[in-house]
Amino acid sequence: MSVKPIREHTGKSLLHRWLGEYSGGKHTYANPGVLITPEVLDKTCEHTWDSFLDANPWLAQSKLVAKPDQLIKRRGKAGLIAIDKTFEEARDWVMQRMRKEQTVDGVTGQLSHFIIEPMVPHAQDEEFYVCIHSLRYYDEILFYHEGGVDVGDVDAKAERLQLPTGTDAAPGLVLEKLLGKVPPAKKDSLASFITSLYR
């Protein structure tokens, strides 16, 4: 069976486009961020820093997060996430790394794609981990009540819900199987979100 990885920006763009519809408007994802590619190095290309700023004025109006968008795990531990930056600081951070070799977990390669997005201040206890993957005969939802850069080995500690291919994830089932360690005040909303995400 083949697996096709997608960029974080692509996933967030899908959430931006579909989450509201699949949740009946209960959940939305307002801003997928901006994907920065090596085209910014070519001054004759249409994708310049000025064009990004013109098309996305919020870049100059809020604090930002910048990070590589290349399917690299544990970017935070590798020092590859810039947090609480102005547009100019995020731009400079990206340009210092664009097309430069980096070594992460023993693998060396060039960074060529970055995402810049609004920073969302939050406490560590407000982060959760959710992963959905499809296997041959079922889909599996992994959930862990402590997300973030220090989430660790989620395969070993996440709660799991397996759903036969073609079935739906009912909120009650998500509550029962995945959300036992979530604060009661957050359970219903989180169950609704996971159900909508699975759809």
Short mmCIF file of C-alpha atoms in Angstrom, two decimals:
data_model
loop_
_atom_site.label_atom_id
_atom_site.label_comp_id
_atom_site.label_asym_id
_atom_site.label_seq_id
_atom_site.Cartn_x
_atom_site.Cartn_y
_atom_site.Cartn_z
CA MET A 1 0.00 0.00 0.00
CA SER A 2 1.40 3.40 -0.88
CA VAL A 3 1.62 6.35 1.46
CA LYS A 4 1.80 9.93 0.24
CA PRO A 5 3.14 12.44 2.73
CA ILE A 6 1.90 16.01 2.43
CA ARG A 7 3.34 19.29 3.59
CA GLU A 8 2.06 20.91 6.77
CA HIS A 9 0.88 23.88 4.69
CA THR A 10 -1.15 21.55 2.44
CA GLY A 11 -2.78 19.91 5.46
CA LYS A 12 -3.61 23.26 7.02
CA SER A 13 -5.01 24.49 3.70
CA LEU A 14 -7.30 21.45 3.63
CA LEU A 15 -8.44 22.24 7.17
CA HIS A 16 -9.01 25.86 6.19
CA ARG A 17 -11.14 24.77 3.22
CA TRP A 18 -13.14 21.86 4.70
CA LEU A 19 -13.24 21.85 8.52
CA GLY A 20 -16.08 24.36 8.80
CA GLU A 21 -18.20 22.43 6.34
CA TYR A 22 -17.58 19.02 7.89
CA SER A 23 -18.28 20.33 11.40
CA GLY A 24 -21.46 22.20 10.49
CA GLY A 25 -19.67 25.47 11.24
CA LYS A 26 -18.72 24.47 14.78
CA HIS A 27 -14.97 24.39 14.05
CA THR A 28 -12.93 26.47 11.63
CA TYR A 29 -9.30 26.94 10.73
CA ALA A 30 -8.84 30.57 9.83
CA ASN A 31 -5.32 30.84 8.45
CA PRO A 32 -3.18 28.15 6.83
CA GLY A 33 -0.13 30.42 6.73
CA VAL A 34 2.13 31.11 3.77
CA LEU A 35 4.35 28.58 2.01
CA ILE A 36 7.79 30.00 1.17
CA THR A 37 9.74 28.23 -1.58
CA PRO A 38 13.14 28.84 -3.22
CA GLU A 39 11.39 31.11 -5.71
CA VAL A 40 11.96 33.94 -3.20
CA LEU A 41 15.64 33.77 -4.14
CA ASP A 42 14.80 34.75 -7.74
CA LYS A 43 14.14 38.48 -7.89
CA THR A 44 12.44 38.09 -11.30
CA CYS A 45 9.88 35.61 -9.95
CA GLU A 46 6.38 36.66 -8.96
CA HIS A 47 6.76 35.10 -5.49
CA THR A 48 8.80 37.73 -3.66
CA TRP A 49 8.71 38.74 -0.03
CA ASP A 50 6.88 41.92 -1.07
CA SER A 51 4.24 39.92 -2.95
CA PHE A 52 3.67 37.71 0.10
CA LEU A 53 3.24 40.80 2.25
CA ASP A 54 0.86 42.42 -0.26
CA ALA A 55 -1.32 39.29 -0.47
CA ASN A 56 -1.20 38.63 3.28
CA PRO A 57 -1.21 41.91 5.23
CA TRP A 58 -1.55 39.99 8.51
CA LEU A 59 2.15 39.09 8.14
CA ALA A 60 3.03 42.64 9.20
CA GLN A 61 0.31 42.89 11.86
CA SER A 62 0.99 39.98 14.19
CA LYS A 63 3.75 37.90 15.71
CA LEU A 64 4.73 34.91 13.61
CA VAL A 65 6.09 31.39 13.67
CA ALA A 66 8.45 30.19 10.91
CA LYS A 67 9.60 26.60 10.34
CA PRO A 68 10.67 24.23 7.58
CA ASP A 69 7.80 22.44 5.84
CA GLN A 70 9.63 19.33 4.71
CA LEU A 71 8.25 16.44 6.75
CA ILE A 72 10.94 16.82 9.42
CA LYS A 73 10.02 15.37 12.80
CA ARG A 74 11.02 17.09 16.02
CA ARG A 75 11.78 20.44 14.38
CA GLY A 76 11.55 22.20 17.72
CA LYS A 77 14.17 19.95 19.30
CA ALA A 78 16.43 20.59 16.29
CA GLY A 79 16.16 24.37 16.68
CA LEU A 80 14.17 24.68 13.47
CA ILE A 81 11.21 26.69 14.75
CA ALA A 82 11.33 30.47 15.08
CA ILE A 83 8.67 31.76 17.49
CA ASP A 84 7.31 35.21 18.31
CA LYS A 85 8.94 36.92 15.32
CA THR A 86 8.06 40.03 13.34
CA PHE A 87 7.73 39.67 9.58
CA GLU A 88 11.26 40.97 9.07
CA GLU A 89 12.67 38.59 11.68
CA ALA A 90 10.81 35.60 10.21
CA ARG A 91 11.96 36.53 6.69
CA ASP A 92 15.59 36.82 7.83
CA TRP A 93 15.36 33.53 9.75
CA VAL A 94 14.05 31.74 6.63
CA MET A 95 16.64 33.33 4.33
CA GLN A 96 19.48 32.27 6.65
CA ARG A 97 18.36 28.65 6.16
CA MET A 98 16.95 28.60 2.60
CA ARG A 99 18.96 26.18 0.43
CA LYS A 100 21.47 25.67 3.24
CA GLU A 101 22.41 22.21 4.43
CA GLN A 102 21.05 21.11 7.80
CA THR A 103 21.52 17.86 9.68
CA VAL A 104 18.56 16.54 11.65
CA ASP A 105 18.57 13.11 13.29
CA GLY A 106 21.65 12.11 11.27
CA VAL A 107 20.15 13.09 7.91
CA THR A 108 21.71 15.96 5.97
CA GLY A 109 19.88 17.89 3.27
CA GLN A 110 18.89 21.33 2.07
CA LEU A 111 15.92 23.20 3.46
CA SER A 112 13.82 24.51 0.59
CA HIS A 113 10.24 24.94 1.85
CA PHE A 114 9.10 26.91 4.87
CA ILE A 115 5.79 27.89 6.40
CA ILE A 116 5.15 31.20 8.11
CA GLU A 117 1.97 31.43 10.15
CA PRO A 118 0.41 33.52 12.90
CA MET A 119 1.62 32.73 16.38
CA VAL A 120 -1.13 31.52 18.69
CA PRO A 121 -0.06 32.02 22.32
CA HIS A 122 -1.21 29.15 24.53
CA ALA A 123 -0.27 27.16 27.59
CA GLN A 124 1.39 23.75 27.27
CA ASP A 125 -1.65 22.06 28.85
CA GLU A 126 -3.79 23.35 25.97
CA GLU A 127 -1.93 21.24 23.39
CA PHE A 128 -3.13 17.83 22.29
CA TYR A 129 -1.80 15.33 19.77
CA VAL A 130 -4.02 13.70 17.15
CA CYS A 131 -3.02 11.55 14.18
CA ILE A 132 -5.23 9.77 11.68
CA HIS A 133 -3.86 7.18 9.32
CA SER A 134 -5.40 4.62 7.02
CA LEU A 135 -4.37 1.01 6.94
CA ARG A 136 -5.52 -1.78 4.64
CA TYR A 137 -8.84 -2.60 6.35
CA TYR A 138 -9.31 0.16 8.89
CA ASP A 139 -8.47 3.72 9.84
CA GLU A 140 -6.77 4.46 13.12
CA ILE A 141 -7.00 7.61 15.22
CA LEU A 142 -4.20 8.16 17.71
CA PHE A 143 -4.74 10.70 20.48
CA TYR A 144 -2.56 11.84 23.34
CA HIS A 145 -3.62 14.38 25.94
CA GLU A 146 -0.19 16.10 26.04
CA GLY A 147 0.93 17.55 22.70
CA GLY A 148 3.69 19.93 21.73
CA VAL A 149 7.40 19.59 21.01
CA ASP A 150 7.92 17.32 24.02
CA VAL A 151 5.21 14.83 23.06
CA GLY A 152 7.77 12.04 22.75
CA ASP A 153 6.97 8.58 21.39
CA VAL A 154 3.24 8.84 20.73
CA ASP A 155 3.12 5.41 19.11
CA ALA A 156 3.92 3.94 22.51
CA LYS A 157 1.61 6.06 24.66
CA ALA A 158 -1.30 7.32 22.56
CA GLU A 159 -4.86 6.10 22.96
CA ARG A 160 -6.06 4.38 19.77
CA LEU A 161 -9.38 4.02 18.02
CA GLN A 162 -9.63 1.67 15.05
CA LEU A 163 -12.53 2.17 12.65
CA PRO A 164 -13.33 -0.28 9.85
CA THR A 165 -12.94 1.36 6.45
CA GLY A 166 -16.08 3.24 5.47
CA THR A 167 -17.47 3.75 8.99
CA ASP A 168 -17.86 7.04 10.81
CA ALA A 169 -16.29 8.13 14.09
CA ALA A 170 -19.21 8.94 16.39
CA PRO A 171 -18.47 11.58 19.06
CA GLY A 172 -19.54 9.18 21.81
CA LEU A 173 -17.06 6.56 20.64
CA VAL A 174 -14.28 9.17 20.44
CA LEU A 175 -15.13 10.30 24.00
CA GLU A 176 -15.08 6.75 25.33
CA LYS A 177 -11.96 5.45 23.60
CA LEU A 178 -9.68 8.48 23.28
CA LEU A 179 -10.48 11.27 25.71
CA GLY A 180 -10.30 9.65 29.16
CA LYS A 181 -7.45 11.92 30.34
CA VAL A 182 -8.85 15.16 28.91
CA PRO A 183 -10.34 17.74 31.32
CA PRO A 184 -14.15 17.36 31.39
CA ALA A 185 -14.77 20.93 30.19
CA LYS A 186 -12.90 20.20 26.93
CA LYS A 187 -14.17 16.71 26.14
CA ASP A 188 -17.31 17.48 24.10
CA SER A 189 -15.66 20.12 21.93
CA LEU A 190 -12.61 17.95 21.36
CA ALA A 191 -14.74 14.93 20.46
CA SER A 192 -16.64 17.06 17.95
CA PHE A 193 -13.37 18.36 16.48
CA ILE A 194 -11.82 14.88 16.10
CA THR A 195 -15.03 13.56 14.55
CA SER A 196 -15.10 16.45 12.06
CA LEU A 197 -11.41 16.01 11.32
CA TYR A 198 -11.95 12.33 10.58
CA ARG A 199 -14.78 13.09 8.17
#
